[in-house]
PDB file of C-alpha atoms in Angstrom:
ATOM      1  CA  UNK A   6      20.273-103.799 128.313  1.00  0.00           C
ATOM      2  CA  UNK A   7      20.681-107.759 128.457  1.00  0.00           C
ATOM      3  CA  UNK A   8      21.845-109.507 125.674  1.00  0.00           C
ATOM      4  CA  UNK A   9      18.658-111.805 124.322  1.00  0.00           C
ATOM      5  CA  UNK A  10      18.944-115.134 126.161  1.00  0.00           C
ATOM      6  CA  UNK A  11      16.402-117.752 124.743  1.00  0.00           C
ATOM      7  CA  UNK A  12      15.476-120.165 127.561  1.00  0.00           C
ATOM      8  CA  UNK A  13      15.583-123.951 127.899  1.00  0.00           C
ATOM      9  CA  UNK A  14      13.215-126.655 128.452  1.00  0.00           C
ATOM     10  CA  UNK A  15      14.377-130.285 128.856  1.00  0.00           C
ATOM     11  CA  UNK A  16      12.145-131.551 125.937  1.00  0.00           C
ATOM     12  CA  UNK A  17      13.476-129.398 122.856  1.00  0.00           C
ATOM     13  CA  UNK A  18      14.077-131.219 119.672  1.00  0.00           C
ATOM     14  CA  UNK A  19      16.959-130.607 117.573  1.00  0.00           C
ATOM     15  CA  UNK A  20      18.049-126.630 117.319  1.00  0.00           C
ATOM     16  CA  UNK A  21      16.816-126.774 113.831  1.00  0.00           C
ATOM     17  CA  UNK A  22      13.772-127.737 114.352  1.00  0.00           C
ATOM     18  CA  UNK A  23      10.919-125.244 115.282  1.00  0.00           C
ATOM     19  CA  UNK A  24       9.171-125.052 118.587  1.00  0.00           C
ATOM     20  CA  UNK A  25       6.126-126.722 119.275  1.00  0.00           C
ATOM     21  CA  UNK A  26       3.262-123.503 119.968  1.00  0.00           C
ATOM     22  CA  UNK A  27       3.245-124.750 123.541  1.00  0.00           C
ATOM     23  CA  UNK A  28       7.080-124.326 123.481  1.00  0.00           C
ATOM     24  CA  UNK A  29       6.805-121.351 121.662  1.00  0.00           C
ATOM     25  CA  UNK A  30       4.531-119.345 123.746  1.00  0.00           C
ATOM     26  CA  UNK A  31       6.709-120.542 127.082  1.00  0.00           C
ATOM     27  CA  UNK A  32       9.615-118.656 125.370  1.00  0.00           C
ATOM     28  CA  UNK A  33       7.548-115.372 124.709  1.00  0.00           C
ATOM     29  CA  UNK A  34       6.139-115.604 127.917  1.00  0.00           C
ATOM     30  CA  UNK A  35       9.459-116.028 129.706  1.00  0.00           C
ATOM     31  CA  UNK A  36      11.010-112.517 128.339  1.00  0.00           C
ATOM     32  CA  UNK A  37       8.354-111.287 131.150  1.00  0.00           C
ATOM     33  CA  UNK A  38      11.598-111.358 133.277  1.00  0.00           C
ATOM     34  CA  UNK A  39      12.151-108.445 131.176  1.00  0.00           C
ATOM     35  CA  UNK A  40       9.213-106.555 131.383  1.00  0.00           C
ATOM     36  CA  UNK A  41       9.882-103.319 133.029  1.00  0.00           C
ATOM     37  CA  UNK A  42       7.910-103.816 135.984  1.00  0.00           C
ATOM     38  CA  UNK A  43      11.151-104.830 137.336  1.00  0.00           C
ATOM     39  CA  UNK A  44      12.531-101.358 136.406  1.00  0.00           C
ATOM     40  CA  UNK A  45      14.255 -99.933 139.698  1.00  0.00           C
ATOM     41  CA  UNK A  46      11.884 -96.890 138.956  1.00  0.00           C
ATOM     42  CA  UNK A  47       8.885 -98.927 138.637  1.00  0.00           C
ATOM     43  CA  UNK A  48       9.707-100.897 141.744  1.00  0.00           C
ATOM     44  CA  UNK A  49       9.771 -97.318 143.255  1.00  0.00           C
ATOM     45  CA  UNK A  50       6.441 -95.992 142.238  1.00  0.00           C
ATOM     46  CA  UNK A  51       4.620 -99.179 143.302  1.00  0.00           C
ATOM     47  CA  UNK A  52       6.494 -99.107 146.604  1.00  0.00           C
ATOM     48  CA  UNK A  53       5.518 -95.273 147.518  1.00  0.00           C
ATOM     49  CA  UNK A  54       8.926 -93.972 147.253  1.00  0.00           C
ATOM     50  CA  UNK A  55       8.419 -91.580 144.120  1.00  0.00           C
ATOM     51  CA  UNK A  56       7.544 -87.738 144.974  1.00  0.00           C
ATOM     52  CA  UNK A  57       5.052 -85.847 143.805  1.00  0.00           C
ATOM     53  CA  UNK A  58       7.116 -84.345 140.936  1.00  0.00           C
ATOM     54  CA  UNK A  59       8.705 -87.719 139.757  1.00  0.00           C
ATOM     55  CA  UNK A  60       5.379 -88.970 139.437  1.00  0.00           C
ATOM     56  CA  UNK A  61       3.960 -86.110 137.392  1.00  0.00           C
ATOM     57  CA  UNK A  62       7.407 -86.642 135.543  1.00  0.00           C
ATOM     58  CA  UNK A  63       6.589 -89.978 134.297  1.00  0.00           C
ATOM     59  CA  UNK A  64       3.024 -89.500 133.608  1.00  0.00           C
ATOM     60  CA  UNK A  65       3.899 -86.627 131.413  1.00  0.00           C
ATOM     61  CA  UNK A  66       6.618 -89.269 129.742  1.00  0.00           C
ATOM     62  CA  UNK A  67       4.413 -91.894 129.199  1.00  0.00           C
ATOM     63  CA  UNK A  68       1.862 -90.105 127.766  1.00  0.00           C
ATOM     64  CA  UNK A  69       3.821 -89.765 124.536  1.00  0.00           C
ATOM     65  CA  UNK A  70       3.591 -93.407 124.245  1.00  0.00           C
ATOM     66  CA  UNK A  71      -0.182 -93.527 124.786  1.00  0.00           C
ATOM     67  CA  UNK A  72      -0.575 -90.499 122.348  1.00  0.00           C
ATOM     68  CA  UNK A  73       1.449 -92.289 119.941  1.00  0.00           C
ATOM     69  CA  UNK A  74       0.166 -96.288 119.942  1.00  0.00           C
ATOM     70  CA  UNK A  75      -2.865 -95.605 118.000  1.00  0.00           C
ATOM     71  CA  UNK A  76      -0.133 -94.146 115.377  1.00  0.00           C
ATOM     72  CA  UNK A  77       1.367 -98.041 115.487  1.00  0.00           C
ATOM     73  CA  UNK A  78      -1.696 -99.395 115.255  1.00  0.00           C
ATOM     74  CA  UNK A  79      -2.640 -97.474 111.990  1.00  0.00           C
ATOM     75  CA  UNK A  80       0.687 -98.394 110.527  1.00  0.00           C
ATOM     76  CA  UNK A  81       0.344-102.124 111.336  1.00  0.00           C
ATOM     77  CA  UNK A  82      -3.248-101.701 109.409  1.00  0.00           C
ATOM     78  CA  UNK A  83      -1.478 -99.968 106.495  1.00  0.00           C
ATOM     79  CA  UNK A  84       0.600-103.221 106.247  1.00  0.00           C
ATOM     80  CA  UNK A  85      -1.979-105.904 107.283  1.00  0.00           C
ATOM     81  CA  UNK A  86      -3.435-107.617 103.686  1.00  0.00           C
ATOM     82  CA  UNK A  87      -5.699-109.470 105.910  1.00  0.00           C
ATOM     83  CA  UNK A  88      -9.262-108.459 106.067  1.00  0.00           C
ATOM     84  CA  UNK A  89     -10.339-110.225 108.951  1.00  0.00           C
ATOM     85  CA  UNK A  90      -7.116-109.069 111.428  1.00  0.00           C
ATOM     86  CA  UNK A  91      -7.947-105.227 110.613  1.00  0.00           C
ATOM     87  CA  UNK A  92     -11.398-105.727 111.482  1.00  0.00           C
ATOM     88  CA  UNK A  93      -9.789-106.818 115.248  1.00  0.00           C
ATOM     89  CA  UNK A  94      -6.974-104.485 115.140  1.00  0.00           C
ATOM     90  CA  UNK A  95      -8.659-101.207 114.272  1.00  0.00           C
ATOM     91  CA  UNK A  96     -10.842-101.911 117.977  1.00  0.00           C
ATOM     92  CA  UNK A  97      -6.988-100.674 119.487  1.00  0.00           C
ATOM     93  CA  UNK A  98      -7.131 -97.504 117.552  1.00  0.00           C
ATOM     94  CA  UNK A  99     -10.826 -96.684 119.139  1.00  0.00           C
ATOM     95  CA  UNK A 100      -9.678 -98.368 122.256  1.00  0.00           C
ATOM     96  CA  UNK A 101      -7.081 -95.550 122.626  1.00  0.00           C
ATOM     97  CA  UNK A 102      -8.576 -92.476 120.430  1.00  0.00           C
ATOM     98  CA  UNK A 103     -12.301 -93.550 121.616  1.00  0.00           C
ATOM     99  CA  UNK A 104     -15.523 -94.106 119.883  1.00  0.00           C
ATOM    100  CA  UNK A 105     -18.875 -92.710 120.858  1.00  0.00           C
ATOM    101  CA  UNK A 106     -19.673 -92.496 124.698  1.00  0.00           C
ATOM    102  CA  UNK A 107     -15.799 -94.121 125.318  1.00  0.00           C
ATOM    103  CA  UNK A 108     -14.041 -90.648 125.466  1.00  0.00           C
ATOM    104  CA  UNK A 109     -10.907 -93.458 125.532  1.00  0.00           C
ATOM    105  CA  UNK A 110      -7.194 -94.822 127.040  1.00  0.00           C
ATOM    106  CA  UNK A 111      -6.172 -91.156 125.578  1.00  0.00           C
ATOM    107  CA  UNK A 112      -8.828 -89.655 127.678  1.00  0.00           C
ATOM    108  CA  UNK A 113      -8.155 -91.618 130.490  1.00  0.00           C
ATOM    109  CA  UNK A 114      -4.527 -90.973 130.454  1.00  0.00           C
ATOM    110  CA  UNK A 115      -4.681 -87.515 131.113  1.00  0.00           C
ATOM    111  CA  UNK A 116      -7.642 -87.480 134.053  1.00  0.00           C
ATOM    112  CA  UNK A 117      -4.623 -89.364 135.313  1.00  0.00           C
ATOM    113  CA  UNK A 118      -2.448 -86.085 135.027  1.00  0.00           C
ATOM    114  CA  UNK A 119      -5.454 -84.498 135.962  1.00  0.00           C
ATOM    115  CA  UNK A 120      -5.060 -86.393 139.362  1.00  0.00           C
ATOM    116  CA  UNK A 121      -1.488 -85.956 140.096  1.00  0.00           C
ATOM    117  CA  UNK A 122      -1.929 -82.473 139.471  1.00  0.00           C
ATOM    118  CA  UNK A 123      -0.532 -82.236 136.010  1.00  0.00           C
ATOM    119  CA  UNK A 124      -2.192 -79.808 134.276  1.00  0.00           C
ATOM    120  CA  UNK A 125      -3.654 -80.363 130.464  1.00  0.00           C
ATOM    121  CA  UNK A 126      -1.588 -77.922 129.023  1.00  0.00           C
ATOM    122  CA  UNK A 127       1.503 -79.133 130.175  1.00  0.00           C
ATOM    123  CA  UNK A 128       0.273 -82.226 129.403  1.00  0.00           C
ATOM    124  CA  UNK A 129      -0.775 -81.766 125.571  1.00  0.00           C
ATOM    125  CA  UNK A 130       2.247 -79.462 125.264  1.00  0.00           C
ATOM    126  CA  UNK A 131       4.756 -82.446 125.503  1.00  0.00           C
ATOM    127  CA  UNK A 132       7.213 -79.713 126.998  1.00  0.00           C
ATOM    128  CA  UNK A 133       7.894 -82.520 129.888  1.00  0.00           C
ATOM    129  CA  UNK A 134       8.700 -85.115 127.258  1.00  0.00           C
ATOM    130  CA  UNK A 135      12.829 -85.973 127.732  1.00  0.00           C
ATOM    131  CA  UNK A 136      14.825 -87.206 124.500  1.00  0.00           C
ATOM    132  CA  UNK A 137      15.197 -90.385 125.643  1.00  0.00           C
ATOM    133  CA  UNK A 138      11.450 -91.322 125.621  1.00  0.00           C
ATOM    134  CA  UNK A 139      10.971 -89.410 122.503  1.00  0.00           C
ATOM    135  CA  UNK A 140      13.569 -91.054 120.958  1.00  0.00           C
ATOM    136  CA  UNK A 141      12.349 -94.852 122.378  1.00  0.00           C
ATOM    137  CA  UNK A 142       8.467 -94.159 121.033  1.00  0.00           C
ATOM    138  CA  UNK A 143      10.041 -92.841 117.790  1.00  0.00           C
ATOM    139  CA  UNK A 144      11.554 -96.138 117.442  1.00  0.00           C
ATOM    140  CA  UNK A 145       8.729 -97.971 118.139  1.00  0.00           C
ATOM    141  CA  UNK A 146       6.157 -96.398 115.890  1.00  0.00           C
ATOM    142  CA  UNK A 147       9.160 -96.411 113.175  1.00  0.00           C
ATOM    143  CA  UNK A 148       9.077-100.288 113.105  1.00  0.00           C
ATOM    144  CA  UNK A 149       5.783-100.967 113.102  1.00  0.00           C
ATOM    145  CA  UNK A 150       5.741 -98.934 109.967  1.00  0.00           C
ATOM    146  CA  UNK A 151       8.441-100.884 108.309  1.00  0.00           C
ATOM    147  CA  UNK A 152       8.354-104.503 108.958  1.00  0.00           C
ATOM    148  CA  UNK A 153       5.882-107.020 107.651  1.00  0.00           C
ATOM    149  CA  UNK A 154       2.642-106.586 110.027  1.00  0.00           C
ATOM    150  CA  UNK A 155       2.683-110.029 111.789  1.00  0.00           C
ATOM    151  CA  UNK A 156       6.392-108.623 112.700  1.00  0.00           C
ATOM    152  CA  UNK A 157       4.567-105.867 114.254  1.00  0.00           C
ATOM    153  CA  UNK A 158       1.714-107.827 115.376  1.00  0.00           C
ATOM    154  CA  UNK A 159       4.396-109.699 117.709  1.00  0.00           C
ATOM    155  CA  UNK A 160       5.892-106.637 119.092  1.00  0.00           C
ATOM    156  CA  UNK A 161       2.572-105.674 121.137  1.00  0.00           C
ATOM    157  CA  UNK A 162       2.748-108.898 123.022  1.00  0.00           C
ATOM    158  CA  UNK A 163       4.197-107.145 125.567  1.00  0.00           C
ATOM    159  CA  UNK A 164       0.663-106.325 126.915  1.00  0.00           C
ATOM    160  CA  UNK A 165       1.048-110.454 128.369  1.00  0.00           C
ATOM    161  CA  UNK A 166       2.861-108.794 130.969  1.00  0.00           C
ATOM    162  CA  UNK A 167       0.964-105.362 131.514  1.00  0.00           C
ATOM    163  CA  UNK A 168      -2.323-107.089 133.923  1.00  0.00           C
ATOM    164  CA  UNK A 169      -0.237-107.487 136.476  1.00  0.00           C
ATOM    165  CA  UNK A 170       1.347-103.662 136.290  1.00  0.00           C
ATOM    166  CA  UNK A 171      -1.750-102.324 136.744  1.00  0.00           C
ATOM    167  CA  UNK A 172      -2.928-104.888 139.209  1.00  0.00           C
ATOM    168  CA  UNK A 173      -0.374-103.035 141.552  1.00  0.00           C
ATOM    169  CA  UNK A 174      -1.113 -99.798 141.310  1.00  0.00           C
ATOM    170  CA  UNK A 175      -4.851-100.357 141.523  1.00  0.00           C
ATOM    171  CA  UNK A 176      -4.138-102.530 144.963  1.00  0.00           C
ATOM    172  CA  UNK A 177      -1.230-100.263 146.271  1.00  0.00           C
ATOM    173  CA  UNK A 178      -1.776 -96.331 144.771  1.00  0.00           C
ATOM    174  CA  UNK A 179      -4.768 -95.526 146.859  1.00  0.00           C
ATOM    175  CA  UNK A 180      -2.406 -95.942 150.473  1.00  0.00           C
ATOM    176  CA  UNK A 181       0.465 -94.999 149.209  1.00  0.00           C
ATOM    177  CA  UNK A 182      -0.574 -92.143 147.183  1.00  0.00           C
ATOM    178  CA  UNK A 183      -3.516 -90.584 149.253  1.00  0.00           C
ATOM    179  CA  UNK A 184      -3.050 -87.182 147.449  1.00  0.00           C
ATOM    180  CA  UNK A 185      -3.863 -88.426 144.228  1.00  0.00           C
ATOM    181  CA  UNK A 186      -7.683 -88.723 143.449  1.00  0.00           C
ATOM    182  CA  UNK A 187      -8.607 -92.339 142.690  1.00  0.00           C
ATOM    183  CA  UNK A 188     -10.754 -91.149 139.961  1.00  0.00           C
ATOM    184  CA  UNK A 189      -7.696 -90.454 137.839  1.00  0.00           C
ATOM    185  CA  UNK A 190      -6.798 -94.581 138.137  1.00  0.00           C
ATOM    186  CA  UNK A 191      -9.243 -95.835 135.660  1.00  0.00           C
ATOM    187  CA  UNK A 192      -6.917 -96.121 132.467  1.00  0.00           C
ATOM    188  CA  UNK A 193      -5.500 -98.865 134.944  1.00  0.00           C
ATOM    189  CA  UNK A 194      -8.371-100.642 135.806  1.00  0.00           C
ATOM    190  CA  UNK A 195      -9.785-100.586 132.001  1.00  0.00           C
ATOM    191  CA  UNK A 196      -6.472-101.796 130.534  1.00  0.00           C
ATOM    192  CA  UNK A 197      -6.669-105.360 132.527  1.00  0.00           C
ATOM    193  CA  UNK A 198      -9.890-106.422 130.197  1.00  0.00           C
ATOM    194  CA  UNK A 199      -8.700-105.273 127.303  1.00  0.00           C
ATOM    195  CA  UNK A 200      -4.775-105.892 127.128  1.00  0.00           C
ATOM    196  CA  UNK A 201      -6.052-110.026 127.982  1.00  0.00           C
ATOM    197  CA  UNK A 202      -8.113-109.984 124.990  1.00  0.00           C
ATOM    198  CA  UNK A 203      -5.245-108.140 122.743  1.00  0.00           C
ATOM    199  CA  UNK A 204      -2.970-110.509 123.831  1.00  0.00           C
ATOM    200  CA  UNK A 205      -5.355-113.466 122.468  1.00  0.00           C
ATOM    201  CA  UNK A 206      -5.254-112.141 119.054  1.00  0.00           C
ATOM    202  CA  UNK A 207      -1.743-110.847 118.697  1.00  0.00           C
ATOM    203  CA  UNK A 208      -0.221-114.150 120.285  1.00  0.00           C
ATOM    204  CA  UNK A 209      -2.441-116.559 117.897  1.00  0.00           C
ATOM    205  CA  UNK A 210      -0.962-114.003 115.018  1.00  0.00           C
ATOM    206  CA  UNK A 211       2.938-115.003 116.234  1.00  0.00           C
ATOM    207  CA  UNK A 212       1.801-118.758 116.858  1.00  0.00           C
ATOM    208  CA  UNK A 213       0.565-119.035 113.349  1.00  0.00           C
ATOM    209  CA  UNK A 214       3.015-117.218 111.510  1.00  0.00           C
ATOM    210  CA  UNK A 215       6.920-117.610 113.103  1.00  0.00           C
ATOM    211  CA  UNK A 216       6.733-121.437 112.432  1.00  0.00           C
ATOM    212  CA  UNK A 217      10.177-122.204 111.852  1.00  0.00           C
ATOM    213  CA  UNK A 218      13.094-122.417 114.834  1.00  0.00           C
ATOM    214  CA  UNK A 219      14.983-119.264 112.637  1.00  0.00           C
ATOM    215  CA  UNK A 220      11.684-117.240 112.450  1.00  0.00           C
ATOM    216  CA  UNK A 221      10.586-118.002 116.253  1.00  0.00           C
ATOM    217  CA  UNK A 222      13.873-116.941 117.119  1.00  0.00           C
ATOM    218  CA  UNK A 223      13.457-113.838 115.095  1.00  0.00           C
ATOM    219  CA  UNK A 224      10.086-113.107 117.164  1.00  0.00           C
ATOM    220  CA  UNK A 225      12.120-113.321 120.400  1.00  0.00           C
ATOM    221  CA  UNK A 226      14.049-110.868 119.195  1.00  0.00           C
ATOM    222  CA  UNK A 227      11.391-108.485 118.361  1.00  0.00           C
ATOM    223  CA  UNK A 228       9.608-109.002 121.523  1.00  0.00           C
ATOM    224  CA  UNK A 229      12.734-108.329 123.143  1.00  0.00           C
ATOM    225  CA  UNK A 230      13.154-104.949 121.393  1.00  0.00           C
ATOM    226  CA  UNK A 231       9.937-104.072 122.461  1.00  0.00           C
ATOM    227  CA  UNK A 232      10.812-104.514 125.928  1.00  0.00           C
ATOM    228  CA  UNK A 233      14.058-102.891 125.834  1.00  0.00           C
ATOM    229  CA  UNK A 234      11.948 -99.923 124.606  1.00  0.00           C
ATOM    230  CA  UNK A 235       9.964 -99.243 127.648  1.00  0.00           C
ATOM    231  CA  UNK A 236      12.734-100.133 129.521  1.00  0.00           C
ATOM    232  CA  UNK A 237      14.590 -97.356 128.127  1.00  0.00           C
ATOM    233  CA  UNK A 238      11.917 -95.196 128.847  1.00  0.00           C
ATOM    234  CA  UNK A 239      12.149 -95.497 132.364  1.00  0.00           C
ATOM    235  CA  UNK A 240      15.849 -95.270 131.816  1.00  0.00           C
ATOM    236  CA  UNK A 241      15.755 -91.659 130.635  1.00  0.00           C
ATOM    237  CA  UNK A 242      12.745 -90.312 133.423  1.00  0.00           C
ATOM    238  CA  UNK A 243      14.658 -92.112 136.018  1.00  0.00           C
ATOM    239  CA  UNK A 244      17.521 -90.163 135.080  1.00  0.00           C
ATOM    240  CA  UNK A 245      15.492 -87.076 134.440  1.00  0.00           C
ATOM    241  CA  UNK A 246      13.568 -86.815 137.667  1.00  0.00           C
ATOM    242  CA  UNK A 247      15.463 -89.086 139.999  1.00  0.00           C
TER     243      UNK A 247
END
């Protein structure tokens, strides 16, 4: 993977000094160029160049890290001393698991398999499931568990990036993919809403907690981990499948 690169702006103050939050959030934001919707796999599926197979491959793969967020979320609430961000962060869990008449992103997740022909079984078996993702989501749930919450808190920001992901497949799937039944696309379409108002809470979280230059530059870091982690991901089904 790259090697963290913080980026400029022509009005920093002196390296010791923190960011301002406006100069803050422009250095989260610009790790998007990291985001793996530039993943040479990604840029496949949303193109129409993945078969039938590689796509049931990486639905199968990503499923372990759906099945496995609400598992990060619980741990950043076993941290989290703070009343009023577990009453916000426990809506993830339900977002995911589901609550009442919302059967969930869980649910939704495999009507997705259910529409590329990937059958539950298979699905809930994890038998599909390569080492590298295991290993990646592993990771992932592993930290949230043992770093300070707001640590955590700062790793989901990834979802800044994730509206536009599933912006194209909603506009490009339905041509390019005629086989697959457009009733398994909802988990896309529902995680637009929902990922812009996670990314309101966990991004005032970072603003008001990494306040000094050393501790921003620490959250750069994390949020770079993150993204390195669903890069790998496509890393290994790329290599699995391709």
């Amino acid at each position: 993977m790259n090697t963290l690169s913080t980026p400029a702006t022509p009005t920093e103050q002196p390296s010791d000094s923190p960011w301002t939050p406006d100069q803050f959030e422009a250095h989260l934001r610009a790790l998007g160029a990291r985001y793996h919707i530039h993943h040479p796999f990604n840029v496949r599926l949303n193109s129409g160049q993945c078969s039938p197979d590689e796509i049931r491959g990486w639905v199968a793969n990503r499923f372990y890290y759906q099945i496995n967020i609400p598992l990060k979320d619980a741990a950043i609430l076993s941290n989290c001393d703070d009343r009023e961000t577990r009453r916000l962060w426990v809506q993830r869990i339900l977002d995911h698991d589901g609550y009442g008449d919302d059967a969930g992103g869980i649910e939704a997740w495999a009507r997705l398999a259910d529409a590329v022909g990937l059958s539950r079984d298979a699905l809930w078996s994890l038998e599909h499931v390569v080492p590298g993702v295991r290993f990646a989501v592993d990771a992932y749930v592993n930290f949230a568990r043992r770093v300070p919450w707001q640590e955590a808190v700062c790793s989901s920001l990834t979802e800044m990036f994730a509206p536009q992901i599933h912006k194209d497949r909603l506009s490009g799937w339905p041509a390019l993919y005629p086989w697959i039944d457009q009733q398994g696309l909802h988990y896309f379409r529902s995680r637009i809403p929902l990922a812009t108002r996670d990314v309101e809470h966990g991004l005032a979280v970072t603003l008001d907690y990494f306040r000094t230059r050393a501790t921003q530059r620490r959250a750069l870091e994390i949020l770079a981990f993150k993204l390195d982690i669903l890069w790998s991901m496509l890393d290994s089904v790329e290599k699995a499948y391709t």
